[in-house]
PDB file of C-alpha atoms in Angstrom:
ATOM      1  CA  MET A   1     -93.072 -14.150 -37.210  1.00 45.00           C
ATOM      2  CA  ASN A   2     -92.309 -16.997 -34.849  1.00 47.00           C
ATOM      3  CA  GLY A   3     -94.065 -20.337 -34.634  1.00 49.00           C
ATOM      4  CA  GLU A   4     -94.300 -23.791 -36.106  1.00 55.00           C
ATOM      5  CA  PRO A   5     -92.833 -24.333 -39.609  1.00 56.00           C
ATOM      6  CA  GLU A   6     -96.222 -25.105 -41.119  1.00 58.00           C
ATOM      7  CA  VAL A   7     -97.617 -21.858 -39.692  1.00 66.00           C
ATOM      8  CA  HIS A   8     -94.864 -19.882 -41.332  1.00 77.00           C
ATOM      9  CA  GLU A   9     -95.365 -21.751 -44.596  1.00 86.00           C
ATOM     10  CA  GLU A  10     -98.990 -20.666 -44.555  1.00 90.00           C
ATOM     11  CA  PHE A  11     -97.919 -17.084 -43.846  1.00 92.00           C
ATOM     12  CA  GLU A  12     -95.436 -17.117 -46.730  1.00 92.00           C
ATOM     13  CA  ALA A  13     -98.137 -18.467 -49.032  1.00 93.00           C
ATOM     14  CA  ARG A  14    -100.267 -15.443 -48.084  1.00 94.00           C
ATOM     15  CA  LEU A  15     -97.348 -13.162 -48.955  1.00 95.00           C
ATOM     16  CA  LYS A  16     -96.753 -14.902 -52.282  1.00 95.00           C
ATOM     17  CA  ALA A  17    -100.388 -14.309 -53.236  1.00 95.00           C
ATOM     18  CA  TYR A  18     -99.572 -10.603 -53.636  1.00 96.00           C
ATOM     19  CA  GLU A  19     -97.007 -11.238 -56.367  1.00 96.00           C
ATOM     20  CA  GLY A  20     -98.178  -9.900 -59.712  1.00 94.00           C
ATOM     21  CA  ARG A  21    -100.710  -7.497 -58.218  1.00 95.00           C
ATOM     22  CA  PRO A  22    -100.476  -3.755 -58.980  1.00 93.00           C
ATOM     23  CA  ALA A  23     -98.458  -1.680 -56.513  1.00 90.00           C
ATOM     24  CA  ALA A  24     -99.514   1.729 -57.841  1.00 83.00           C
ATOM     25  CA  ALA A  25    -102.065   3.073 -60.264  1.00 79.00           C
ATOM     26  CA  THR A  26    -100.959   3.688 -63.837  1.00 78.00           C
ATOM     27  CA  GLY A  27     -99.153   7.010 -63.965  1.00 85.00           C
ATOM     28  CA  VAL A  28     -98.380   9.668 -66.551  1.00 89.00           C
ATOM     29  CA  GLY A  29     -95.111  11.577 -66.499  1.00 89.00           C
ATOM     30  CA  ARG A  30     -95.512  15.051 -65.064  1.00 87.00           C
ATOM     31  CA  ASP A  31     -93.504  16.491 -67.972  1.00 91.00           C
ATOM     32  CA  PRO A  32     -92.342  15.135 -71.307  1.00 95.00           C
ATOM     33  CA  VAL A  33     -88.668  14.273 -71.563  1.00 96.00           C
ATOM     34  CA  ASN A  34     -87.098  17.705 -71.993  1.00 96.00           C
ATOM     35  CA  GLU A  35     -83.770  19.427 -72.516  1.00 96.00           C
ATOM     36  CA  PRO A  36     -83.830  21.677 -69.405  1.00 96.00           C
ATOM     37  CA  MET A  37     -84.173  18.707 -67.027  1.00 96.00           C
ATOM     38  CA  ILE A  38     -81.441  16.847 -68.915  1.00 96.00           C
ATOM     39  CA  ARG A  39     -79.159  19.890 -68.665  1.00 95.00           C
ATOM     40  CA  HIS A  40     -79.782  20.333 -64.930  1.00 94.00           C
ATOM     41  CA  TRP A  41     -79.131  16.631 -64.327  1.00 92.00           C
ATOM     42  CA  CYS A  42     -75.877  16.667 -66.283  1.00 92.00           C
ATOM     43  CA  GLU A  43     -74.680  19.800 -64.489  1.00 91.00           C
ATOM     44  CA  ALA A  44     -75.472  18.309 -61.082  1.00 87.00           C
ATOM     45  CA  MET A  45     -73.761  15.021 -61.962  1.00 85.00           C
ATOM     46  CA  GLY A  46     -70.828  16.609 -63.780  1.00 85.00           C
ATOM     47  CA  ASP A  47     -71.622  14.526 -66.870  1.00 88.00           C
ATOM     48  CA  THR A  48     -70.308  16.199 -70.028  1.00 90.00           C
ATOM     49  CA  SER A  49     -71.100  13.419 -72.510  1.00 92.00           C
ATOM     50  CA  PRO A  50     -71.964  14.854 -75.950  1.00 94.00           C
ATOM     51  CA  ALA A  51     -74.730  12.231 -76.242  1.00 95.00           C
ATOM     52  CA  TYR A  52     -76.942  14.426 -74.038  1.00 96.00           C
ATOM     53  CA  THR A  53     -76.749  17.625 -76.114  1.00 94.00           C
ATOM     54  CA  GLY A  54     -77.488  18.686 -79.671  1.00 93.00           C
ATOM     55  CA  PRO A  55     -80.226  17.770 -82.165  1.00 92.00           C
ATOM     56  CA  ASP A  56     -79.836  14.004 -81.624  1.00 94.00           C
ATOM     57  CA  ALA A  57     -79.641  14.219 -77.832  1.00 95.00           C
ATOM     58  CA  ILE A  58     -80.882  11.415 -75.624  1.00 96.00           C
ATOM     59  CA  ALA A  59     -81.638  11.547 -71.909  1.00 96.00           C
ATOM     60  CA  PRO A  60     -79.057  10.004 -69.571  1.00 96.00           C
ATOM     61  CA  PRO A  61     -80.309   6.456 -68.928  1.00 95.00           C
ATOM     62  CA  THR A  62     -79.915   6.853 -65.151  1.00 92.00           C
ATOM     63  CA  MET A  63     -82.488   9.681 -65.248  1.00 94.00           C
ATOM     64  CA  LEU A  64     -85.109   6.979 -65.798  1.00 94.00           C
ATOM     65  CA  GLN A  65     -86.879   7.426 -62.459  1.00 91.00           C
ATOM     66  CA  ALA A  66     -86.797  11.234 -62.702  1.00 92.00           C
ATOM     67  CA  TRP A  67     -89.470  11.171 -65.404  1.00 93.00           C
ATOM     68  CA  THR A  68     -91.889   9.282 -63.130  1.00 89.00           C
ATOM     69  CA  MET A  69     -91.528  11.390 -59.979  1.00 85.00           C
ATOM     70  CA  ALA A  70     -94.680  13.213 -58.970  1.00 75.00           C
ATOM     71  CA  GLY A  71     -93.359  15.802 -56.509  1.00 68.00           C
ATOM     72  CA  LEU A  72     -94.471  16.461 -52.932  1.00 59.00           C
ATOM     73  CA  THR A  73     -97.889  17.849 -53.820  1.00 54.00           C
ATOM     74  CA  ARG A  74     -98.955  15.241 -56.374  1.00 52.00           C
ATOM     75  CA  ARG A  75     -98.430  11.761 -54.979  1.00 55.00           C
ATOM     76  CA  PRO A  76     -99.481   8.715 -57.024  1.00 59.00           C
ATOM     77  CA  GLU A  77    -101.994   6.496 -55.272  1.00 66.00           C
ATOM     78  CA  ARG A  78    -100.680   3.203 -53.923  1.00 76.00           C
ATOM     79  CA  THR A  79    -103.014   0.325 -54.509  1.00 85.00           C
ATOM     80  CA  ALA A  80    -104.990  -1.350 -51.755  1.00 89.00           C
ATOM     81  CA  ALA A  81    -103.041  -4.555 -52.469  1.00 93.00           C
ATOM     82  CA  TYR A  82     -99.689  -2.933 -51.696  1.00 92.00           C
ATOM     83  CA  ASP A  83    -101.022  -1.333 -48.505  1.00 91.00           C
ATOM     84  CA  GLU A  84    -102.492  -4.693 -47.445  1.00 94.00           C
ATOM     85  CA  LEU A  85     -99.146  -6.422 -48.001  1.00 95.00           C
ATOM     86  CA  LEU A  86     -97.265  -3.892 -45.886  1.00 93.00           C
ATOM     87  CA  ARG A  87     -99.922  -4.027 -43.175  1.00 93.00           C
ATOM     88  CA  LEU A  88     -99.758  -7.835 -43.099  1.00 95.00           C
ATOM     89  CA  LEU A  89     -95.986  -7.671 -42.597  1.00 95.00           C
ATOM     90  CA  ASP A  90     -96.336  -4.970 -39.926  1.00 92.00           C
ATOM     91  CA  GLU A  91     -98.922  -6.933 -37.984  1.00 93.00           C
ATOM     92  CA  SER A  92     -96.732 -10.042 -38.147  1.00 92.00           C
ATOM     93  CA  GLY A  93     -93.829  -8.278 -36.454  1.00 91.00           C
ATOM     94  CA  TYR A  94     -91.903  -7.157 -39.543  1.00 93.00           C
ATOM     95  CA  ASP A  95     -92.600  -3.495 -38.860  1.00 89.00           C
ATOM     96  CA  ALA A  96     -89.183  -1.978 -39.617  1.00 89.00           C
ATOM     97  CA  VAL A  97     -88.203  -1.112 -43.164  1.00 89.00           C
ATOM     98  CA  VAL A  98     -85.034  -0.289 -45.054  1.00 88.00           C
ATOM     99  CA  ALA A  99     -84.475   0.289 -48.764  1.00 85.00           C
ATOM    100  CA  THR A 100     -81.842  -2.173 -49.972  1.00 87.00           C
ATOM    101  CA  ASP A 101     -81.182  -1.658 -53.683  1.00 89.00           C
ATOM    102  CA  CYS A 102     -82.602  -0.861 -57.086  1.00 91.00           C
ATOM    103  CA  GLU A 103     -81.971  -2.193 -60.582  1.00 93.00           C
ATOM    104  CA  GLN A 104     -82.646  -0.535 -63.916  1.00 94.00           C
ATOM    105  CA  GLU A 105     -82.825  -1.788 -67.500  1.00 95.00           C
ATOM    106  CA  TYR A 106     -82.874   0.430 -70.595  1.00 96.00           C
ATOM    107  CA  PRO A 107     -84.424  -1.244 -73.681  1.00 96.00           C
ATOM    108  CA  ARG A 108     -84.310   2.011 -75.629  1.00 95.00           C
ATOM    109  CA  PRO A 109     -83.109   5.588 -75.015  1.00 96.00           C
ATOM    110  CA  LEU A 110     -85.486   8.380 -74.116  1.00 97.00           C
ATOM    111  CA  ARG A 111     -85.393  11.539 -76.219  1.00 96.00           C
ATOM    112  CA  PRO A 112     -86.722  15.076 -75.711  1.00 96.00           C
ATOM    113  CA  GLY A 113     -90.417  15.140 -76.493  1.00 96.00           C
ATOM    114  CA  ASP A 114     -91.151  11.565 -75.376  1.00 96.00           C
ATOM    115  CA  GLU A 115     -94.374  11.317 -73.354  1.00 95.00           C
ATOM    116  CA  ILE A 116     -93.967   8.982 -70.387  1.00 94.00           C
ATOM    117  CA  THR A 117     -96.429   6.498 -68.912  1.00 93.00           C
ATOM    118  CA  PHE A 118     -95.623   3.924 -66.257  1.00 92.00           C
ATOM    119  CA  ASP A 119     -97.155   1.288 -64.025  1.00 92.00           C
ATOM    120  CA  SER A 120     -95.892  -0.555 -60.964  1.00 93.00           C
ATOM    121  CA  VAL A 121     -96.413  -4.153 -59.856  1.00 95.00           C
ATOM    122  CA  ILE A 122     -95.454  -6.233 -56.824  1.00 96.00           C
ATOM    123  CA  GLU A 123     -92.937  -8.453 -58.557  1.00 96.00           C
ATOM    124  CA  SER A 124     -91.797 -10.674 -55.695  1.00 96.00           C
ATOM    125  CA  VAL A 125     -91.962 -11.247 -51.952  1.00 96.00           C
ATOM    126  CA  SER A 126     -89.119 -13.394 -50.643  1.00 95.00           C
ATOM    127  CA  GLY A 127     -89.231 -16.151 -48.109  1.00 93.00           C
ATOM    128  CA  LEU A 128     -87.926 -15.424 -44.638  1.00 93.00           C
ATOM    129  CA  LYS A 129     -84.341 -14.117 -44.767  1.00 93.00           C
ATOM    130  CA  THR A 130     -81.963 -13.550 -41.878  1.00 91.00           C
ATOM    131  CA  THR A 131     -79.861 -10.389 -42.075  1.00 89.00           C
ATOM    132  CA  LYS A 132     -77.699  -8.423 -39.653  1.00 84.00           C
ATOM    133  CA  LEU A 133     -80.610  -6.047 -39.163  1.00 85.00           C
ATOM    134  CA  GLY A 134     -82.995  -8.870 -38.326  1.00 89.00           C
ATOM    135  CA  ALA A 135     -85.163 -11.504 -39.980  1.00 92.00           C
ATOM    136  CA  GLY A 136     -87.603 -10.362 -42.616  1.00 93.00           C
ATOM    137  CA  HIS A 137     -88.923 -10.462 -46.149  1.00 95.00           C
ATOM    138  CA  PHE A 138     -87.653  -8.616 -49.230  1.00 96.00           C
ATOM    139  CA  VAL A 139     -90.417  -6.923 -51.231  1.00 96.00           C
ATOM    140  CA  THR A 140     -89.567  -6.010 -54.827  1.00 96.00           C
ATOM    141  CA  THR A 141     -91.698  -3.714 -56.966  1.00 95.00           C
ATOM    142  CA  ARG A 142     -91.145  -3.306 -60.710  1.00 95.00           C
ATOM    143  CA  THR A 143     -92.027  -0.152 -62.575  1.00 94.00           C
ATOM    144  CA  ASP A 144     -92.202  -0.314 -66.372  1.00 95.00           C
ATOM    145  CA  ILE A 145     -91.648   3.042 -68.084  1.00 95.00           C
ATOM    146  CA  ARG A 146     -93.033   3.490 -71.588  1.00 95.00           C
ATOM    147  CA  ALA A 147     -92.635   6.162 -74.241  1.00 95.00           C
ATOM    148  CA  GLY A 148     -95.351   6.243 -76.884  1.00 90.00           C
ATOM    149  CA  GLY A 149     -96.513   2.851 -75.635  1.00 90.00           C
ATOM    150  CA  GLU A 150     -93.066   1.278 -76.171  1.00 95.00           C
ATOM    151  CA  LEU A 151     -91.107  -0.111 -73.224  1.00 96.00           C
ATOM    152  CA  ALA A 152     -88.198   2.268 -72.574  1.00 96.00           C
ATOM    153  CA  GLY A 153     -87.034   1.212 -69.131  1.00 96.00           C
ATOM    154  CA  THR A 154     -87.621  -0.968 -66.102  1.00 96.00           C
ATOM    155  CA  HIS A 155     -86.966   0.126 -62.524  1.00 95.00           C
ATOM    156  CA  ARG A 156     -86.923  -2.461 -59.732  1.00 95.00           C
ATOM    157  CA  PHE A 157     -86.969  -1.194 -56.151  1.00 93.00           C
ATOM    158  CA  ARG A 158     -86.402  -3.518 -53.214  1.00 95.00           C
ATOM    159  CA  ILE A 159     -87.106  -3.015 -49.530  1.00 94.00           C
ATOM    160  CA  LEU A 160     -86.608  -5.264 -46.517  1.00 94.00           C
ATOM    161  CA  LYS A 161     -89.502  -5.453 -44.075  1.00 94.00           C
ATOM    162  CA  TYR A 162     -87.915  -6.914 -40.955  1.00 91.00           C
ATOM    163  CA  SER A 163     -88.148  -7.480 -37.237  1.00 91.00           C
ATOM    164  CA  PRO A 164     -85.133  -5.715 -35.656  1.00 86.00           C
ATOM    165  CA  ALA A 165     -82.627  -8.191 -34.253  1.00 79.00           C
ATOM    166  CA  HIS A 166     -82.025  -6.024 -31.189  1.00 66.00           C
ATOM    167  CA  ARG A 167     -85.487  -4.667 -30.497  1.00 55.00           C
ATOM    168  CA  PRO A 168     -85.577  -3.181 -26.964  1.00 52.00           C
ATOM    169  CA  LYS A 169     -87.604  -5.260 -24.521  1.00 51.00           C
ATOM    170  CA  GLY A 170     -89.918  -3.762 -21.939  1.00 49.00           C
ATOM    171  CA  PRO A 171     -90.865  -0.115 -21.385  1.00 48.00           C
ATOM    172  CA  THR A 172     -88.313   2.577 -22.048  1.00 45.00           C
ATOM    173  CA  PRO A 173     -88.265   5.372 -19.453  1.00 45.00           C
ATOM    174  CA  GLY A 174     -89.019   8.682 -21.158  1.00 44.00           C
ATOM    175  CA  PRO A 175     -89.018   9.313 -24.902  1.00 46.00           C
ATOM    176  CA  ALA A 176     -86.268   7.327 -26.639  1.00 50.00           C
ATOM    177  CA  LYS A 177     -84.677   8.775 -29.749  1.00 58.00           C
ATOM    178  CA  GLU A 178     -83.961   6.207 -32.426  1.00 66.00           C
ATOM    179  CA  ARG A 179     -80.394   5.610 -33.525  1.00 77.00           C
ATOM    180  CA  ARG A 180     -79.100   7.104 -36.732  1.00 82.00           C
ATOM    181  CA  PRO A 181     -79.143   4.585 -39.596  1.00 82.00           C
ATOM    182  CA  ARG A 182     -75.886   2.654 -39.859  1.00 85.00           C
ATOM    183  CA  PRO A 183     -73.746   3.167 -42.976  1.00 87.00           C
ATOM    184  CA  VAL A 184     -73.467   0.170 -45.280  1.00 83.00           C
ATOM    185  CA  ILE A 185     -69.809  -0.869 -45.041  1.00 88.00           C
ATOM    186  CA  ASN A 186     -68.345  -3.233 -47.615  1.00 87.00           C
ATOM    187  CA  ARG A 187     -64.926  -4.191 -48.954  1.00 88.00           C
ATOM    188  CA  ASP A 188     -64.907  -1.232 -51.334  1.00 90.00           C
ATOM    189  CA  ASN A 189     -65.526   1.498 -48.753  1.00 92.00           C
ATOM    190  CA  ALA A 190     -64.258  -0.012 -45.479  1.00 93.00           C
ATOM    191  CA  GLY A 191     -61.084   2.102 -45.638  1.00 95.00           C
ATOM    192  CA  PHE A 192     -63.151   5.290 -45.785  1.00 96.00           C
ATOM    193  CA  TRP A 193     -65.057   4.424 -42.608  1.00 94.00           C
ATOM    194  CA  GLU A 194     -61.878   3.350 -40.855  1.00 95.00           C
ATOM    195  CA  GLY A 195     -60.553   6.822 -41.611  1.00 96.00           C
ATOM    196  CA  VAL A 196     -63.716   8.449 -40.260  1.00 95.00           C
ATOM    197  CA  ALA A 197     -63.254   6.519 -37.008  1.00 93.00           C
ATOM    198  CA  ARG A 198     -59.811   8.181 -36.770  1.00 95.00           C
ATOM    199  CA  HIS A 199     -61.355  11.584 -37.650  1.00 96.00           C
ATOM    200  CA  GLU A 200     -59.784  11.540 -41.105  1.00 97.00           C
ATOM    201  CA  LEU A 201     -61.700  12.181 -44.328  1.00 97.00           C
ATOM    202  CA  LEU A 202     -59.874  10.046 -46.893  1.00 97.00           C
ATOM    203  CA  ILE A 203     -60.168  10.484 -50.664  1.00 97.00           C
ATOM    204  CA  GLN A 204     -59.108   7.775 -53.079  1.00 97.00           C
ATOM    205  CA  ARG A 205     -56.316   8.638 -55.521  1.00 97.00           C
ATOM    206  CA  CYS A 206     -55.659   6.543 -58.624  1.00 96.00           C
ATOM    207  CA  THR A 207     -52.020   5.489 -58.757  1.00 96.00           C
ATOM    208  CA  GLY A 208     -52.297   5.160 -62.537  1.00 95.00           C
ATOM    209  CA  CYS A 209     -53.406   8.659 -63.561  1.00 95.00           C
ATOM    210  CA  GLY A 210     -53.504  10.495 -60.227  1.00 96.00           C
ATOM    211  CA  ASP A 211     -57.226  11.383 -60.390  1.00 95.00           C
ATOM    212  CA  LEU A 212     -59.021  11.802 -57.087  1.00 96.00           C
ATOM    213  CA  ARG A 213     -62.401  10.140 -56.672  1.00 95.00           C
ATOM    214  CA  PHE A 214     -65.273  10.100 -54.215  1.00 95.00           C
ATOM    215  CA  PRO A 215     -67.292   8.116 -53.278  1.00 93.00           C
ATOM    216  CA  TRP A 216     -64.888   5.213 -53.047  1.00 94.00           C
ATOM    217  CA  LEU A 217     -64.881   2.818 -56.001  1.00 91.00           C
ATOM    218  CA  PRO A 218     -62.951  -0.376 -56.815  1.00 90.00           C
ATOM    219  CA  GLY A 219     -61.417   1.159 -59.960  1.00 90.00           C
ATOM    220  CA  CYS A 220     -60.680   4.472 -61.645  1.00 91.00           C
ATOM    221  CA  ASN A 221     -63.402   5.986 -63.836  1.00 86.00           C
ATOM    222  CA  SER A 222     -60.806   7.875 -65.861  1.00 89.00           C
ATOM    223  CA  CYS A 223     -58.251   5.205 -66.773  1.00 90.00           C
ATOM    224  CA  GLY A 224     -59.653   1.951 -65.373  1.00 88.00           C
ATOM    225  CA  CYS A 225     -56.667   1.317 -63.105  1.00 93.00           C
ATOM    226  CA  PRO A 226     -57.617  -0.827 -60.060  1.00 93.00           C
ATOM    227  CA  GLU A 227     -54.697   0.423 -57.931  1.00 95.00           C
ATOM    228  CA  TRP A 228     -55.077   3.379 -55.604  1.00 95.00           C
ATOM    229  CA  ASP A 229     -53.909   5.086 -52.444  1.00 96.00           C
ATOM    230  CA  THR A 230     -55.491   7.841 -50.355  1.00 97.00           C
ATOM    231  CA  VAL A 231     -55.026  11.489 -49.506  1.00 97.00           C
ATOM    232  CA  GLU A 232     -56.546  13.151 -46.464  1.00 97.00           C
ATOM    233  CA  ALA A 233     -58.925  16.004 -47.184  1.00 97.00           C
ATOM    234  CA  SER A 234     -57.977  19.376 -45.754  1.00 96.00           C
ATOM    235  CA  GLY A 235     -61.528  19.805 -44.481  1.00 96.00           C
ATOM    236  CA  GLU A 236     -62.173  23.028 -46.378  1.00 96.00           C
ATOM    237  CA  GLY A 237     -65.012  23.228 -48.873  1.00 97.00           C
ATOM    238  CA  THR A 238     -68.073  25.067 -50.156  1.00 97.00           C
ATOM    239  CA  VAL A 239     -71.752  24.241 -50.564  1.00 96.00           C
ATOM    240  CA  TYR A 240     -72.178  23.183 -54.199  1.00 96.00           C
ATOM    241  CA  SER A 241     -75.928  22.577 -53.775  1.00 95.00           C
ATOM    242  CA  TYR A 242     -78.277  21.725 -50.929  1.00 95.00           C
ATOM    243  CA  VAL A 243     -81.794  20.714 -49.924  1.00 94.00           C
ATOM    244  CA  VAL A 244     -83.726  21.408 -46.739  1.00 93.00           C
ATOM    245  CA  MET A 245     -85.472  18.298 -45.461  1.00 90.00           C
ATOM    246  CA  HIS A 246     -88.960  18.879 -44.045  1.00 85.00           C
ATOM    247  CA  HIS A 247     -90.655  15.600 -44.978  1.00 75.00           C
ATOM    248  CA  PRO A 248     -90.943  12.699 -44.452  1.00 69.00           C
ATOM    249  CA  PRO A 249     -90.268  12.773 -40.698  1.00 71.00           C
ATOM    250  CA  PHE A 250     -87.892  10.140 -39.346  1.00 75.00           C
ATOM    251  CA  PRO A 251     -87.432   9.534 -35.594  1.00 76.00           C
ATOM    252  CA  ALA A 252     -83.617   9.735 -35.707  1.00 82.00           C
ATOM    253  CA  PHE A 253     -83.678  13.199 -37.314  1.00 85.00           C
ATOM    254  CA  GLU A 254     -85.202  16.517 -36.350  1.00 85.00           C
ATOM    255  CA  PRO A 255     -86.498  18.386 -39.409  1.00 87.00           C
ATOM    256  CA  PRO A 256     -86.020  20.871 -40.857  1.00 91.00           C
ATOM    257  CA  TYR A 257     -82.310  20.326 -41.527  1.00 93.00           C
ATOM    258  CA  ALA A 258     -79.957  21.058 -44.404  1.00 95.00           C
ATOM    259  CA  VAL A 259     -78.264  18.366 -46.485  1.00 95.00           C
ATOM    260  CA  GLY A 260     -75.499  19.678 -48.695  1.00 96.00           C
ATOM    261  CA  LEU A 261     -73.494  18.497 -51.659  1.00 96.00           C
ATOM    262  CA  ILE A 262     -70.125  19.771 -50.504  1.00 97.00           C
ATOM    263  CA  GLU A 263     -67.341  20.500 -52.955  1.00 97.00           C
ATOM    264  CA  LEU A 264     -64.072  19.888 -51.142  1.00 97.00           C
ATOM    265  CA  ALA A 265     -60.976  21.976 -51.777  1.00 97.00           C
ATOM    266  CA  GLU A 266     -59.499  18.895 -53.456  1.00 97.00           C
ATOM    267  CA  GLY A 267     -62.208  19.013 -56.154  1.00 95.00           C
ATOM    268  CA  VAL A 268     -64.407  16.029 -55.218  1.00 96.00           C
ATOM    269  CA  ARG A 269     -67.900  16.260 -53.731  1.00 96.00           C
ATOM    270  CA  ILE A 270     -69.507  14.584 -50.723  1.00 97.00           C
ATOM    271  CA  VAL A 271     -73.070  14.580 -49.383  1.00 96.00           C
ATOM    272  CA  SER A 272     -73.361  15.478 -45.708  1.00 96.00           C
ATOM    273  CA  ASN A 273     -75.246  17.609 -43.212  1.00 95.00           C
ATOM    274  CA  VAL A 274     -74.561  21.342 -42.992  1.00 96.00           C
ATOM    275  CA  VAL A 275     -74.507  22.264 -39.307  1.00 95.00           C
ATOM    276  CA  GLY A 276     -73.821  25.244 -37.097  1.00 93.00           C
ATOM    277  CA  VAL A 277     -75.991  27.677 -39.066  1.00 94.00           C
ATOM    278  CA  PRO A 278     -79.785  27.914 -39.330  1.00 93.00           C
ATOM    279  CA  TYR A 279     -81.118  25.724 -42.134  1.00 92.00           C
ATOM    280  CA  ASP A 280     -82.610  28.768 -43.884  1.00 92.00           C
ATOM    281  CA  LYS A 281     -79.238  30.549 -43.922  1.00 93.00           C
ATOM    282  CA  VAL A 282     -77.463  27.866 -45.958  1.00 95.00           C
ATOM    283  CA  ARG A 283     -76.524  29.151 -49.397  1.00 94.00           C
ATOM    284  CA  ILE A 284     -74.781  27.848 -52.510  1.00 95.00           C
ATOM    285  CA  GLY A 285     -71.150  28.900 -52.323  1.00 95.00           C
ATOM    286  CA  MET A 286     -71.121  29.129 -48.522  1.00 96.00           C
ATOM    287  CA  PRO A 287     -67.734  28.098 -47.124  1.00 97.00           C
ATOM    288  CA  VAL A 288     -67.823  25.106 -44.783  1.00 97.00           C
ATOM    289  CA  ARG A 289     -65.331  23.323 -42.589  1.00 97.00           C
ATOM    290  CA  LEU A 290     -65.209  19.607 -41.793  1.00 97.00           C
ATOM    291  CA  GLU A 291     -65.892  18.318 -38.320  1.00 96.00           C
ATOM    292  CA  PHE A 292     -66.677  14.881 -36.924  1.00 96.00           C
ATOM    293  CA  ARG A 293     -69.701  14.336 -34.702  1.00 94.00           C
ATOM    294  CA  ARG A 294     -70.435  11.352 -32.505  1.00 91.00           C
ATOM    295  CA  TYR A 295     -74.093  10.326 -32.612  1.00 87.00           C
ATOM    296  CA  ASP A 296     -73.894   7.317 -30.296  1.00 84.00           C
ATOM    297  CA  ASP A 297     -71.338   4.932 -28.854  1.00 81.00           C
ATOM    298  CA  ALA A 298     -70.669   3.323 -32.235  1.00 83.00           C
ATOM    299  CA  LEU A 299     -71.342   6.029 -34.835  1.00 90.00           C
ATOM    300  CA  VAL A 300     -69.139   8.951 -35.870  1.00 93.00           C
ATOM    301  CA  LEU A 301     -70.049  10.886 -39.024  1.00 95.00           C
ATOM    302  CA  PRO A 302     -68.366  13.669 -40.992  1.00 96.00           C
ATOM    303  CA  VAL A 303     -70.464  16.856 -41.132  1.00 96.00           C
ATOM    304  CA  PHE A 304     -69.703  20.363 -42.326  1.00 97.00           C
ATOM    305  CA  GLN A 305     -69.867  23.482 -40.205  1.00 96.00           C
ATOM    306  CA  GLY A 306     -71.154  26.497 -42.073  1.00 93.00           C
ATOM    307  CA  VAL A 307     -68.814  29.494 -42.000  1.00 86.00           C
ATOM    308  CA  THR A 308     -70.700  32.796 -42.017  1.00 75.00           C
ATOM    309  CA  ARG A 309     -69.022  35.971 -43.118  1.00 64.00           C
TER     310      ARG A 309
END
């Protein structure tokens, strides 16, 4: 939103008025906390902690949001206040959106049998911020998760509603396909993306214990050593698990398409698209081979070609 400072101050005051208002109606967990979901989560994450099994088992804390998810056919109703806030930002030129981060707190562990209730509130709307994507406002919602009426966890989710810094001006001849989202590159993963630019898939290797790790991290999960080097992946792998994306539609993608959790020959796993085979032919255990695809002048991504037998 452009204009005189006092005009923008008035606009920001309107945004601030939404703080503290409900973002979604009070919800009830679709299922109680239960052992099968905990087991599936731990298997998918490769988490073998004994805390999540046995008679005194607790749920992994990072499963917090899983107990509040409603599924595709049972969506919780957003409040009119939250829709009004988003519409106000859209109409003021901040019509692009990107999820930025989430934070979780765990006052007490969840255990099998706990019945979950939760409610969501608009916690904060920031003043105008300038980012590489463009100027905009951060909107933070807070969801409080309760078990038996007792606070068990807090989930904060933050989005940026912004006006793109490089919005095309004037009419575009013919239908224009939006660019793929840019990867978030920081000091911890810059080396990985530099390798991708050279058509190399690099895996971190701890120089203390020799463990391989992916995604890239500043230190070793096994021994805590901060020193590391890299090995180049052979490019061979198999589909460990996958989903077929039908919804929601996004202009830069053409659903349906398969997204796989690929287990590389080196033993680590990476999330990427499975290409070269129909989405409905992708199967767990299918062999895949790495390739690099260019999506525009500035973006190269690793994908995996399905190998049919």
